Amino acid sequence: AQKVTQAQTEISVVEKEDVTLDCVYETRDTTYYLFWYKQPPSGELVFLIRRNSFDEQNEISGRYSWNFQKSTSSFNFTITASQVVDSAVYFCALIGIQGAQKLVFGQGTRLTINP
Amino acid sequence: EAGVVQSPRYKIIEKKQPVAFWCNPISGHNTLYWYLQNLGQGPELLIRYENEEAVDDSQLPKDRFSAERLKGVDSTLKIQPAELGDSAVYLCASSSEPGGQETQYFGPGTRLLVL
């Protein structure tokens, strides 16, 4: 079975602070993909990043960065110099290729950036 | 390029009434998904289509839910009769290739309230 755990239900920080959203996953598949999505109040899930299980390189995109560590089954997301527009619910998700090939989401982390 | 289109955005009905949701995927995307998102939770897959074929409907409550994708493009999800517990957001997503490794792009969702 596949599982994604986002232990932080809610995070609240002041604008310009750095914030890290944690994601821990479980899978028996050797080939899998990890995703992060952002869900603003409008409701649409916005794709942020996809990472396959063979690529452990960290990625940086502007103020966003992702740390993938297979040894700890984690795929954490950091926002640097947070802004009010970053306020949203963030979901980590996993899909295994050998198994059911079903995208499994975590419970989400509600991030609030206060001015 | 237009994203995934869903309608209606909001729907309020009384219990035992039927309701239908419509989705038009990104042009050229052969794989279409319907998800259910309960409040405070991550989306959960209801059904996956490859072209017009439902390849995974194991999570679809078939006693009251039905879906179709007749020409392999747009799709309709129906609930008949609706129950109070069906109040949720229904999300549609599409991807360019089957198999799961391709990124799923989501629509804005239909927020259903059953009274």
PDB file of N, CA and C in Angstrom, chain B residues 8-105:
ATOM      1  N   PRO B   8     -20.960  22.617 -13.250  1.00  0.00           N
ATOM      2  CA  PRO B   8     -20.899  23.980 -12.715  1.00  0.00           C
ATOM      3  C   PRO B   8     -19.813  24.107 -11.665  1.00  0.00           C
ATOM      4  N   ARG B   9     -19.531  25.295 -11.218  1.00  0.00           N
ATOM      5  CA  ARG B   9     -18.559  25.489 -10.147  1.00  0.00           C
ATOM      6  C   ARG B   9     -19.181  25.191  -8.792  1.00  0.00           C
ATOM      7  N   TYR B  10     -20.459  25.484  -8.668  1.00  0.00           N
ATOM      8  CA  TYR B  10     -21.168  25.256  -7.413  1.00  0.00           C
ATOM      9  C   TYR B  10     -22.542  24.657  -7.713  1.00  0.00           C
ATOM     10  N   LYS B  11     -22.976  23.768  -6.811  1.00  0.00           N
ATOM     11  CA  LYS B  11     -24.285  23.162  -6.981  1.00  0.00           C
ATOM     12  C   LYS B  11     -24.874  22.870  -5.604  1.00  0.00           C
ATOM     13  N   ILE B  12     -26.102  23.336  -5.404  1.00  0.00           N
ATOM     14  CA  ILE B  12     -26.820  23.040  -4.169  1.00  0.00           C
ATOM     15  C   ILE B  12     -28.085  22.275  -4.546  1.00  0.00           C
ATOM     16  N   ILE B  13     -28.260  21.118  -3.953  1.00  0.00           N
ATOM     17  CA  ILE B  13     -29.438  20.308  -4.244  1.00  0.00           C
ATOM     18  C   ILE B  13     -29.980  19.727  -2.946  1.00  0.00           C
ATOM     19  N   GLU B  14     -31.185  19.228  -2.995  1.00  0.00           N
ATOM     20  CA  GLU B  14     -31.761  18.532  -1.852  1.00  0.00           C
ATOM     21  C   GLU B  14     -31.449  17.041  -1.985  1.00  0.00           C
ATOM     22  N   LYS B  15     -31.361  16.397  -0.842  1.00  0.00           N
ATOM     23  CA  LYS B  15     -31.061  14.966  -0.872  1.00  0.00           C
ATOM     24  C   LYS B  15     -32.114  14.224  -1.688  1.00  0.00           C
ATOM     25  N   LYS B  16     -31.656  13.143  -2.285  1.00  0.00           N
ATOM     26  CA  LYS B  16     -32.455  12.270  -3.153  1.00  0.00           C
ATOM     27  C   LYS B  16     -32.598  12.814  -4.571  1.00  0.00           C
ATOM     28  N   GLN B  17     -32.136  14.050  -4.809  1.00  0.00           N
ATOM     29  CA  GLN B  17     -32.172  14.587  -6.159  1.00  0.00           C
ATOM     30  C   GLN B  17     -30.961  14.099  -6.947  1.00  0.00           C
ATOM     31  N   PRO B  18     -31.066  14.049  -8.283  1.00  0.00           N
ATOM     32  CA  PRO B  18     -29.902  13.723  -9.105  1.00  0.00           C
ATOM     33  C   PRO B  18     -29.055  14.970  -9.365  1.00  0.00           C
ATOM     34  N   VAL B  19     -27.783  14.740  -9.675  1.00  0.00           N
ATOM     35  CA  VAL B  19     -26.895  15.849 -10.014  1.00  0.00           C
ATOM     36  C   VAL B  19     -25.833  15.335 -11.001  1.00  0.00           C
ATOM     37  N   ALA B  20     -25.379  16.217 -11.855  1.00  0.00           N
ATOM     38  CA  ALA B  20     -24.370  15.829 -12.842  1.00  0.00           C
ATOM     39  C   ALA B  20     -23.301  16.901 -12.935  1.00  0.00           C
ATOM     40  N   PHE B  21     -22.074  16.451 -13.133  1.00  0.00           N
ATOM     41  CA  PHE B  21     -20.932  17.344 -13.272  1.00  0.00           C
ATOM     42  C   PHE B  21     -20.280  17.069 -14.627  1.00  0.00           C
ATOM     43  N   TRP B  22     -19.787  18.132 -15.233  1.00  0.00           N
ATOM     44  CA  TRP B  22     -19.189  18.006 -16.554  1.00  0.00           C
ATOM     45  C   TRP B  22     -17.734  18.426 -16.528  1.00  0.00           C
ATOM     46  N   CYS B  23     -16.911  17.746 -17.331  1.00  0.00           N
ATOM     47  CA  CYS B  23     -15.492  18.054 -17.396  1.00  0.00           C
ATOM     48  C   CYS B  23     -14.994  17.982 -18.830  1.00  0.00           C
ATOM     49  N   ASN B  24     -14.228  18.988 -19.229  1.00  0.00           N
ATOM     50  CA  ASN B  24     -13.545  18.970 -20.516  1.00  0.00           C
ATOM     51  C   ASN B  24     -12.041  19.032 -20.255  1.00  0.00           C
ATOM     52  N   PRO B  25     -11.301  17.990 -20.620  1.00  0.00           N
ATOM     53  CA  PRO B  25      -9.878  17.949 -20.293  1.00  0.00           C
ATOM     54  C   PRO B  25      -9.052  18.859 -21.198  1.00  0.00           C
ATOM     55  N   ILE B  26      -7.792  18.969 -20.890  1.00  0.00           N
ATOM     56  CA  ILE B  26      -6.867  19.712 -21.736  1.00  0.00           C
ATOM     57  C   ILE B  26      -6.821  19.037 -23.109  1.00  0.00           C
ATOM     58  N   SER B  27      -6.825  19.846 -24.156  1.00  0.00           N
ATOM     59  CA  SER B  27      -6.839  19.318 -25.510  1.00  0.00           C
ATOM     60  C   SER B  27      -5.681  18.347 -25.738  1.00  0.00           C
ATOM     61  N   GLY B  28      -6.020  17.169 -26.249  1.00  0.00           N
ATOM     62  CA  GLY B  28      -4.991  16.177 -26.533  1.00  0.00           C
ATOM     63  C   GLY B  28      -4.706  15.218 -25.400  1.00  0.00           C
ATOM     64  N   HIS B  29      -5.264  15.476 -24.227  1.00  0.00           N
ATOM     65  CA  HIS B  29      -5.063  14.586 -23.081  1.00  0.00           C
ATOM     66  C   HIS B  29      -6.030  13.413 -23.171  1.00  0.00           C
ATOM     67  N   ASN B  30      -5.478  12.206 -23.276  1.00  0.00           N
ATOM     68  CA  ASN B  30      -6.332  11.031 -23.424  1.00  0.00           C
ATOM     69  C   ASN B  30      -6.769  10.437 -22.087  1.00  0.00           C
ATOM     70  N   THR B  31      -6.070  10.777 -21.035  1.00  0.00           N
ATOM     71  CA  THR B  31      -6.396  10.204 -19.729  1.00  0.00           C
ATOM     72  C   THR B  31      -7.150  11.228 -18.900  1.00  0.00           C
ATOM     73  N   LEU B  32      -8.273  10.798 -18.349  1.00  0.00           N
ATOM     74  CA  LEU B  32      -9.119  11.697 -17.565  1.00  0.00           C
ATOM     75  C   LEU B  32      -9.454  11.031 -16.239  1.00  0.00           C
ATOM     76  N   TYR B  33      -9.451  11.845 -15.190  1.00  0.00           N
ATOM     77  CA  TYR B  33      -9.684  11.345 -13.833  1.00  0.00           C
ATOM     78  C   TYR B  33     -10.802  12.155 -13.177  1.00  0.00           C
ATOM     79  N   TRP B  34     -11.579  11.487 -12.339  1.00  0.00           N
ATOM     80  CA  TRP B  34     -12.499  12.157 -11.423  1.00  0.00           C
ATOM     81  C   TRP B  34     -12.053  11.845  -9.995  1.00  0.00           C
ATOM     82  N   TYR B  35     -11.966  12.909  -9.203  1.00  0.00           N
ATOM     83  CA  TYR B  35     -11.578  12.783  -7.807  1.00  0.00           C
ATOM     84  C   TYR B  35     -12.673  13.355  -6.919  1.00  0.00           C
ATOM     85  N   LEU B  36     -12.724  12.852  -5.695  1.00  0.00           N
ATOM     86  CA  LEU B  36     -13.586  13.382  -4.646  1.00  0.00           C
ATOM     87  C   LEU B  36     -12.686  13.983  -3.572  1.00  0.00           C
ATOM     88  N   GLN B  37     -12.984  15.217  -3.174  1.00  0.00           N
ATOM     89  CA  GLN B  37     -12.215  15.835  -2.100  1.00  0.00           C
ATOM     90  C   GLN B  37     -13.154  16.263  -0.982  1.00  0.00           C
ATOM     91  N   ASN B  38     -13.055  15.581   0.149  1.00  0.00           N
ATOM     92  CA  ASN B  38     -13.803  15.983   1.328  1.00  0.00           C
ATOM     93  C   ASN B  38     -13.068  17.100   2.042  1.00  0.00           C
ATOM     94  N   LEU B  39     -13.804  17.841   2.848  1.00  0.00           N
ATOM     95  CA  LEU B  39     -13.249  18.999   3.547  1.00  0.00           C
ATOM     96  C   LEU B  39     -12.059  18.602   4.415  1.00  0.00           C
ATOM     97  N   GLY B  40     -10.945  19.280   4.240  1.00  0.00           N
ATOM     98  CA  GLY B  40      -9.772  19.020   5.052  1.00  0.00           C
ATOM     99  C   GLY B  40      -8.988  17.774   4.670  1.00  0.00           C
ATOM    100  N   GLN B  41      -9.304  17.228   3.508  1.00  0.00           N
ATOM    101  CA  GLN B  41      -8.623  16.012   3.074  1.00  0.00           C
ATOM    102  C   GLN B  41      -8.008  16.209   1.689  1.00  0.00           C
ATOM    103  N   GLY B  42      -7.135  15.267   1.313  1.00  0.00           N
ATOM    104  CA  GLY B  42      -6.618  15.264  -0.043  1.00  0.00           C
ATOM    105  C   GLY B  42      -7.602  14.595  -0.985  1.00  0.00           C
ATOM    106  N   PRO B  43      -7.481  14.855  -2.264  1.00  0.00           N
ATOM    107  CA  PRO B  43      -8.375  14.217  -3.241  1.00  0.00           C
ATOM    108  C   PRO B  43      -8.198  12.706  -3.257  1.00  0.00           C
ATOM    109  N   GLU B  44      -9.293  12.015  -3.569  1.00  0.00           N
ATOM    110  CA  GLU B  44      -9.266  10.555  -3.701  1.00  0.00           C
ATOM    111  C   GLU B  44      -9.863  10.183  -5.049  1.00  0.00           C
ATOM    112  N   LEU B  45      -9.195   9.271  -5.732  1.00  0.00           N
ATOM    113  CA  LEU B  45      -9.625   8.893  -7.076  1.00  0.00           C
ATOM    114  C   LEU B  45     -10.954   8.143  -7.054  1.00  0.00           C
ATOM    115  N   LEU B  46     -11.849   8.567  -7.943  1.00  0.00           N
ATOM    116  CA  LEU B  46     -13.107   7.848  -8.150  1.00  0.00           C
ATOM    117  C   LEU B  46     -13.020   6.945  -9.374  1.00  0.00           C
ATOM    118  N   ILE B  47     -12.510   7.505 -10.476  1.00  0.00           N
ATOM    119  CA  ILE B  47     -12.478   6.750 -11.725  1.00  0.00           C
ATOM    120  C   ILE B  47     -11.420   7.339 -12.645  1.00  0.00           C
ATOM    121  N   ARG B  48     -10.800   6.465 -13.430  1.00  0.00           N
ATOM    122  CA  ARG B  48      -9.809   6.890 -14.419  1.00  0.00           C
ATOM    123  C   ARG B  48     -10.196   6.364 -15.789  1.00  0.00           C
ATOM    124  N   TYR B  49     -10.152   7.226 -16.786  1.00  0.00           N
ATOM    125  CA  TYR B  49     -10.446   6.845 -18.162  1.00  0.00           C
ATOM    126  C   TYR B  49      -9.181   6.922 -19.013  1.00  0.00           C
ATOM    127  N   GLU B  50      -9.003   5.915 -19.852  1.00  0.00           N
ATOM    128  CA  GLU B  50      -8.048   6.000 -20.940  1.00  0.00           C
ATOM    129  C   GLU B  50      -8.899   6.069 -22.215  1.00  0.00           C
ATOM    130  N   ASN B  51      -8.881   7.212 -22.856  1.00  0.00           N
ATOM    131  CA  ASN B  51      -9.815   7.479 -23.958  1.00  0.00           C
ATOM    132  C   ASN B  51     -11.241   7.265 -23.436  1.00  0.00           C
ATOM    133  N   GLU B  52     -12.022   6.391 -24.057  1.00  0.00           N
ATOM    134  CA  GLU B  52     -13.403   6.233 -23.580  1.00  0.00           C
ATOM    135  C   GLU B  52     -13.563   5.056 -22.617  1.00  0.00           C
ATOM    136  N   GLU B  53     -12.468   4.376 -22.307  1.00  0.00           N
ATOM    137  CA  GLU B  53     -12.546   3.195 -21.458  1.00  0.00           C
ATOM    138  C   GLU B  53     -12.237   3.531 -20.004  1.00  0.00           C
ATOM    139  N   ALA B  54     -13.125   3.091 -19.112  1.00  0.00           N
ATOM    140  CA  ALA B  54     -12.892   3.246 -17.682  1.00  0.00           C
ATOM    141  C   ALA B  54     -11.939   2.138 -17.233  1.00  0.00           C
ATOM    142  N   VAL B  55     -10.687   2.465 -16.962  1.00  0.00           N
ATOM    143  CA  VAL B  55      -9.692   1.442 -16.643  1.00  0.00           C
ATOM    144  C   VAL B  55      -9.544   1.213 -15.143  1.00  0.00           C
ATOM    145  N   ASP B  56     -10.050   2.138 -14.332  1.00  0.00           N
ATOM    146  CA  ASP B  56     -10.019   1.961 -12.891  1.00  0.00           C
ATOM    147  C   ASP B  56     -11.227   2.667 -12.292  1.00  0.00           C
ATOM    148  N   ASP B  57     -12.235   1.901 -11.944  1.00  0.00           N
ATOM    149  CA  ASP B  57     -13.415   2.473 -11.283  1.00  0.00           C
ATOM    150  C   ASP B  57     -13.664   1.775  -9.957  1.00  0.00           C
ATOM    151  N   SER B  58     -12.614   1.231  -9.387  1.00  0.00           N
ATOM    152  CA  SER B  58     -12.749   0.440  -8.168  1.00  0.00           C
ATOM    153  C   SER B  58     -13.226   1.267  -6.970  1.00  0.00           C
ATOM    154  N   GLN B  59     -12.996   2.585  -7.005  1.00  0.00           N
ATOM    155  CA  GLN B  59     -13.397   3.437  -5.897  1.00  0.00           C
ATOM    156  C   GLN B  59     -14.730   4.147  -6.137  1.00  0.00           C
ATOM    157  N   LEU B  60     -15.358   3.877  -7.243  1.00  0.00           N
ATOM    158  CA  LEU B  60     -16.624   4.549  -7.574  1.00  0.00           C
ATOM    159  C   LEU B  60     -17.783   3.785  -6.939  1.00  0.00           C
ATOM    160  N   PRO B  61     -18.570   4.444  -6.083  1.00  0.00           N
ATOM    161  CA  PRO B  61     -19.739   3.773  -5.470  1.00  0.00           C
ATOM    162  C   PRO B  61     -20.809   3.559  -6.536  1.00  0.00           C
ATOM    163  N   LYS B  62     -20.840   2.388  -7.090  1.00  0.00           N
ATOM    164  CA  LYS B  62     -21.626   2.162  -8.299  1.00  0.00           C
ATOM    165  C   LYS B  62     -23.134   2.092  -8.050  1.00  0.00           C
ATOM    166  N   ASP B  63     -23.540   2.047  -6.788  1.00  0.00           N
ATOM    167  CA  ASP B  63     -24.978   2.024  -6.532  1.00  0.00           C
ATOM    168  C   ASP B  63     -25.626   3.367  -6.843  1.00  0.00           C
ATOM    169  N   ARG B  64     -24.857   4.447  -6.714  1.00  0.00           N
ATOM    170  CA  ARG B  64     -25.450   5.757  -6.950  1.00  0.00           C
ATOM    171  C   ARG B  64     -24.637   6.638  -7.894  1.00  0.00           C
ATOM    172  N   PHE B  65     -23.391   6.290  -8.119  1.00  0.00           N
ATOM    173  CA  PHE B  65     -22.528   7.088  -8.980  1.00  0.00           C
ATOM    174  C   PHE B  65     -22.360   6.403 -10.337  1.00  0.00           C
ATOM    175  N   SER B  66     -22.313   7.228 -11.369  1.00  0.00           N
ATOM    176  CA  SER B  66     -22.006   6.713 -12.698  1.00  0.00           C
ATOM    177  C   SER B  66     -21.201   7.765 -13.446  1.00  0.00           C
ATOM    178  N   ALA B  67     -20.450   7.319 -14.426  1.00  0.00           N
ATOM    179  CA  ALA B  67     -19.655   8.250 -15.215  1.00  0.00           C
ATOM    180  C   ALA B  67     -19.623   7.763 -16.651  1.00  0.00           C
ATOM    181  N   GLU B  68     -19.404   8.712 -17.544  1.00  0.00           N
ATOM    182  CA  GLU B  68     -19.265   8.336 -18.941  1.00  0.00           C
ATOM    183  C   GLU B  68     -18.311   9.291 -19.653  1.00  0.00           C
ATOM    184  N   ARG B  69     -17.697   8.761 -20.688  1.00  0.00           N
ATOM    185  CA  ARG B  69     -16.794   9.559 -21.530  1.00  0.00           C
ATOM    186  C   ARG B  69     -16.955   8.991 -22.939  1.00  0.00           C
ATOM    187  N   LEU B  70     -18.077   9.309 -23.532  1.00  0.00           N
ATOM    188  CA  LEU B  70     -18.541   8.612 -24.725  1.00  0.00           C
ATOM    189  C   LEU B  70     -17.600   8.747 -25.922  1.00  0.00           C
ATOM    190  N   LYS B  71     -17.067   9.917 -26.170  1.00  0.00           N
ATOM    191  CA  LYS B  71     -16.238  10.107 -27.348  1.00  0.00           C
ATOM    192  C   LYS B  71     -14.768  10.260 -26.989  1.00  0.00           C
ATOM    193  N   GLY B  72     -14.458   9.922 -25.760  1.00  0.00           N
ATOM    194  CA  GLY B  72     -13.064   9.982 -25.351  1.00  0.00           C
ATOM    195  C   GLY B  72     -12.529  11.382 -25.141  1.00  0.00           C
ATOM    196  N   VAL B  73     -13.436  12.359 -25.016  1.00  0.00           N
ATOM    197  CA  VAL B  73     -12.984  13.723 -24.764  1.00  0.00           C
ATOM    198  C   VAL B  73     -13.580  14.191 -23.441  1.00  0.00           C
ATOM    199  N   ASP B  74     -14.755  14.843 -23.489  1.00  0.00           N
ATOM    200  CA  ASP B  74     -15.328  15.321 -22.243  1.00  0.00           C
ATOM    201  C   ASP B  74     -16.033  14.190 -21.511  1.00  0.00           C
ATOM    202  N   SER B  75     -16.325  14.456 -20.252  1.00  0.00           N
ATOM    203  CA  SER B  75     -16.864  13.410 -19.388  1.00  0.00           C
ATOM    204  C   SER B  75     -17.924  13.986 -18.466  1.00  0.00           C
ATOM    205  N   THR B  76     -18.836  13.124 -18.042  1.00  0.00           N
ATOM    206  CA  THR B  76     -19.881  13.499 -17.093  1.00  0.00           C
ATOM    207  C   THR B  76     -19.879  12.518 -15.928  1.00  0.00           C
ATOM    208  N   LEU B  77     -19.960  13.061 -14.732  1.00  0.00           N
ATOM    209  CA  LEU B  77     -20.093  12.259 -13.513  1.00  0.00           C
ATOM    210  C   LEU B  77     -21.477  12.546 -12.934  1.00  0.00           C
ATOM    211  N   LYS B  78     -22.200  11.484 -12.619  1.00  0.00           N
ATOM    212  CA  LYS B  78     -23.566  11.645 -12.123  1.00  0.00           C
ATOM    213  C   LYS B  78     -23.742  10.966 -10.773  1.00  0.00           C
ATOM    214  N   ILE B  79     -24.583  11.583  -9.945  1.00  0.00           N
ATOM    215  CA  ILE B  79     -24.977  10.976  -8.678  1.00  0.00           C
ATOM    216  C   ILE B  79     -26.497  10.926  -8.663  1.00  0.00           C
ATOM    217  N   GLN B  80     -27.029   9.732  -8.411  1.00  0.00           N
ATOM    218  CA  GLN B  80     -28.482   9.599  -8.351  1.00  0.00           C
ATOM    219  C   GLN B  80     -28.870   8.405  -7.487  1.00  0.00           C
ATOM    220  N   PRO B  81     -29.510   8.617  -6.351  1.00  0.00           N
ATOM    221  CA  PRO B  81     -29.856   9.910  -5.764  1.00  0.00           C
ATOM    222  C   PRO B  81     -28.751  10.413  -4.853  1.00  0.00           C
ATOM    223  N   ALA B  82     -28.645  11.722  -4.701  1.00  0.00           N
ATOM    224  CA  ALA B  82     -27.619  12.295  -3.838  1.00  0.00           C
ATOM    225  C   ALA B  82     -27.985  12.114  -2.367  1.00  0.00           C
ATOM    226  N   GLU B  83     -26.946  11.925  -1.549  1.00  0.00           N
ATOM    227  CA  GLU B  83     -27.109  11.820  -0.105  1.00  0.00           C
ATOM    228  C   GLU B  83     -26.348  12.955   0.569  1.00  0.00           C
ATOM    229  N   LEU B  84     -26.683  13.190   1.831  1.00  0.00           N
ATOM    230  CA  LEU B  84     -26.034  14.290   2.559  1.00  0.00           C
ATOM    231  C   LEU B  84     -24.519  14.145   2.552  1.00  0.00           C
ATOM    232  N   GLY B  85     -24.053  12.903   2.672  1.00  0.00           N
ATOM    233  CA  GLY B  85     -22.617  12.641   2.723  1.00  0.00           C
ATOM    234  C   GLY B  85     -21.883  12.864   1.413  1.00  0.00           C
ATOM    235  N   ASP B  86     -22.612  13.158   0.359  1.00  0.00           N
ATOM    236  CA  ASP B  86     -21.963  13.412  -0.932  1.00  0.00           C
ATOM    237  C   ASP B  86     -21.473  14.850  -1.041  1.00  0.00           C
ATOM    238  N   SER B  87     -21.804  15.671  -0.062  1.00  0.00           N
ATOM    239  CA  SER B  87     -21.335  17.057  -0.075  1.00  0.00           C
ATOM    240  C   SER B  87     -19.810  17.075  -0.031  1.00  0.00           C
ATOM    241  N   ALA B  88     -19.214  17.643  -1.067  1.00  0.00           N
ATOM    242  CA  ALA B  88     -17.757  17.602  -1.225  1.00  0.00           C
ATOM    243  C   ALA B  88     -17.411  18.394  -2.475  1.00  0.00           C
ATOM    244  N   VAL B  89     -16.120  18.414  -2.799  1.00  0.00           N
ATOM    245  CA  VAL B  89     -15.669  18.993  -4.061  1.00  0.00           C
ATOM    246  C   VAL B  89     -15.313  17.848  -5.009  1.00  0.00           C
ATOM    247  N   TYR B  90     -15.809  17.935  -6.219  1.00  0.00           N
ATOM    248  CA  TYR B  90     -15.529  16.923  -7.242  1.00  0.00           C
ATOM    249  C   TYR B  90     -14.569  17.528  -8.255  1.00  0.00           C
ATOM    250  N   LEU B  91     -13.391  16.937  -8.317  1.00  0.00           N
ATOM    251  CA  LEU B  91     -12.329  17.462  -9.161  1.00  0.00           C
ATOM    252  C   LEU B  91     -12.122  16.565 -10.377  1.00  0.00           C
ATOM    253  N   CYS B  92     -11.868  17.194 -11.487  1.00  0.00           N
ATOM    254  CA  CYS B  92     -11.520  16.478 -12.710  1.00  0.00           C
ATOM    255  C   CYS B  92     -10.065  16.814 -13.044  1.00  0.00           C
ATOM    256  N   ALA B  93      -9.351  15.845 -13.559  1.00  0.00           N
ATOM    257  CA  ALA B  93      -7.957  16.052 -13.952  1.00  0.00           C
ATOM    258  C   ALA B  93      -7.698  15.331 -15.261  1.00  0.00           C
ATOM    259  N   SER B  94      -6.647  15.729 -15.938  1.00  0.00           N
ATOM    260  CA  SER B  94      -6.272  15.021 -17.161  1.00  0.00           C
ATOM    261  C   SER B  94      -4.756  14.960 -17.273  1.00  0.00           C
ATOM    262  N   SER B  95      -4.287  13.984 -18.033  1.00  0.00           N
ATOM    263  CA  SER B  95      -2.860  13.860 -18.309  1.00  0.00           C
ATOM    264  C   SER B  95      -2.679  13.393 -19.747  1.00  0.00           C
ATOM    265  N   SER B  96      -1.467  13.632 -20.253  1.00  0.00           N
ATOM    266  CA  SER B  96      -1.258  13.392 -21.677  1.00  0.00           C
ATOM    267  C   SER B  96      -1.013  11.929 -22.013  1.00  0.00           C
ATOM    268  N   GLU B  97      -0.557  11.158 -21.040  1.00  0.00           N
ATOM    269  CA  GLU B  97      -0.231   9.763 -21.310  1.00  0.00           C
ATOM    270  C   GLU B  97      -0.813   8.889 -20.215  1.00  0.00           C
ATOM    271  N   PRO B  98      -1.065   7.624 -20.511  1.00  0.00           N
ATOM    272  CA  PRO B  98      -1.531   6.708 -19.471  1.00  0.00           C
ATOM    273  C   PRO B  98      -0.364   6.250 -18.593  1.00  0.00           C
ATOM    274  N   GLY B  99      -0.672   5.462 -17.603  1.00  0.00           N
ATOM    275  CA  GLY B  99       0.382   4.853 -16.797  1.00  0.00           C
ATOM    276  C   GLY B  99       0.698   5.587 -15.523  1.00  0.00           C
ATOM    277  N   GLY B 100       0.307   6.827 -15.414  1.00  0.00           N
ATOM    278  CA  GLY B 100       0.449   7.497 -14.131  1.00  0.00           C
ATOM    279  C   GLY B 100       1.659   8.372 -13.974  1.00  0.00           C
ATOM    280  N   GLN B 101       2.703   8.152 -14.756  1.00  0.00           N
ATOM    281  CA  GLN B 101       3.898   8.949 -14.503  1.00  0.00           C
ATOM    282  C   GLN B 101       3.797  10.365 -15.035  1.00  0.00           C
ATOM    283  N   GLU B 102       2.828  10.590 -15.907  1.00  0.00           N
ATOM    284  CA  GLU B 102       2.660  11.935 -16.414  1.00  0.00           C
ATOM    285  C   GLU B 102       1.916  12.784 -15.392  1.00  0.00           C
ATOM    286  N   THR B 103       2.205  14.050 -15.386  1.00  0.00           N
ATOM    287  CA  THR B 103       1.586  14.968 -14.445  1.00  0.00           C
ATOM    288  C   THR B 103       0.095  15.099 -14.718  1.00  0.00           C
ATOM    289  N   GLN B 104      -0.684  15.077 -13.667  1.00  0.00           N
ATOM    290  CA  GLN B 104      -2.118  15.306 -13.764  1.00  0.00           C
ATOM    291  C   GLN B 104      -2.398  16.785 -13.521  1.00  0.00           C
ATOM    292  N   TYR B 105      -3.171  17.359 -14.409  1.00  0.00           N
ATOM    293  CA  TYR B 105      -3.560  18.762 -14.301  1.00  0.00           C
ATOM    294  C   TYR B 105      -5.033  18.826 -13.929  1.00  0.00           C
TER     295      TYR B 105
END
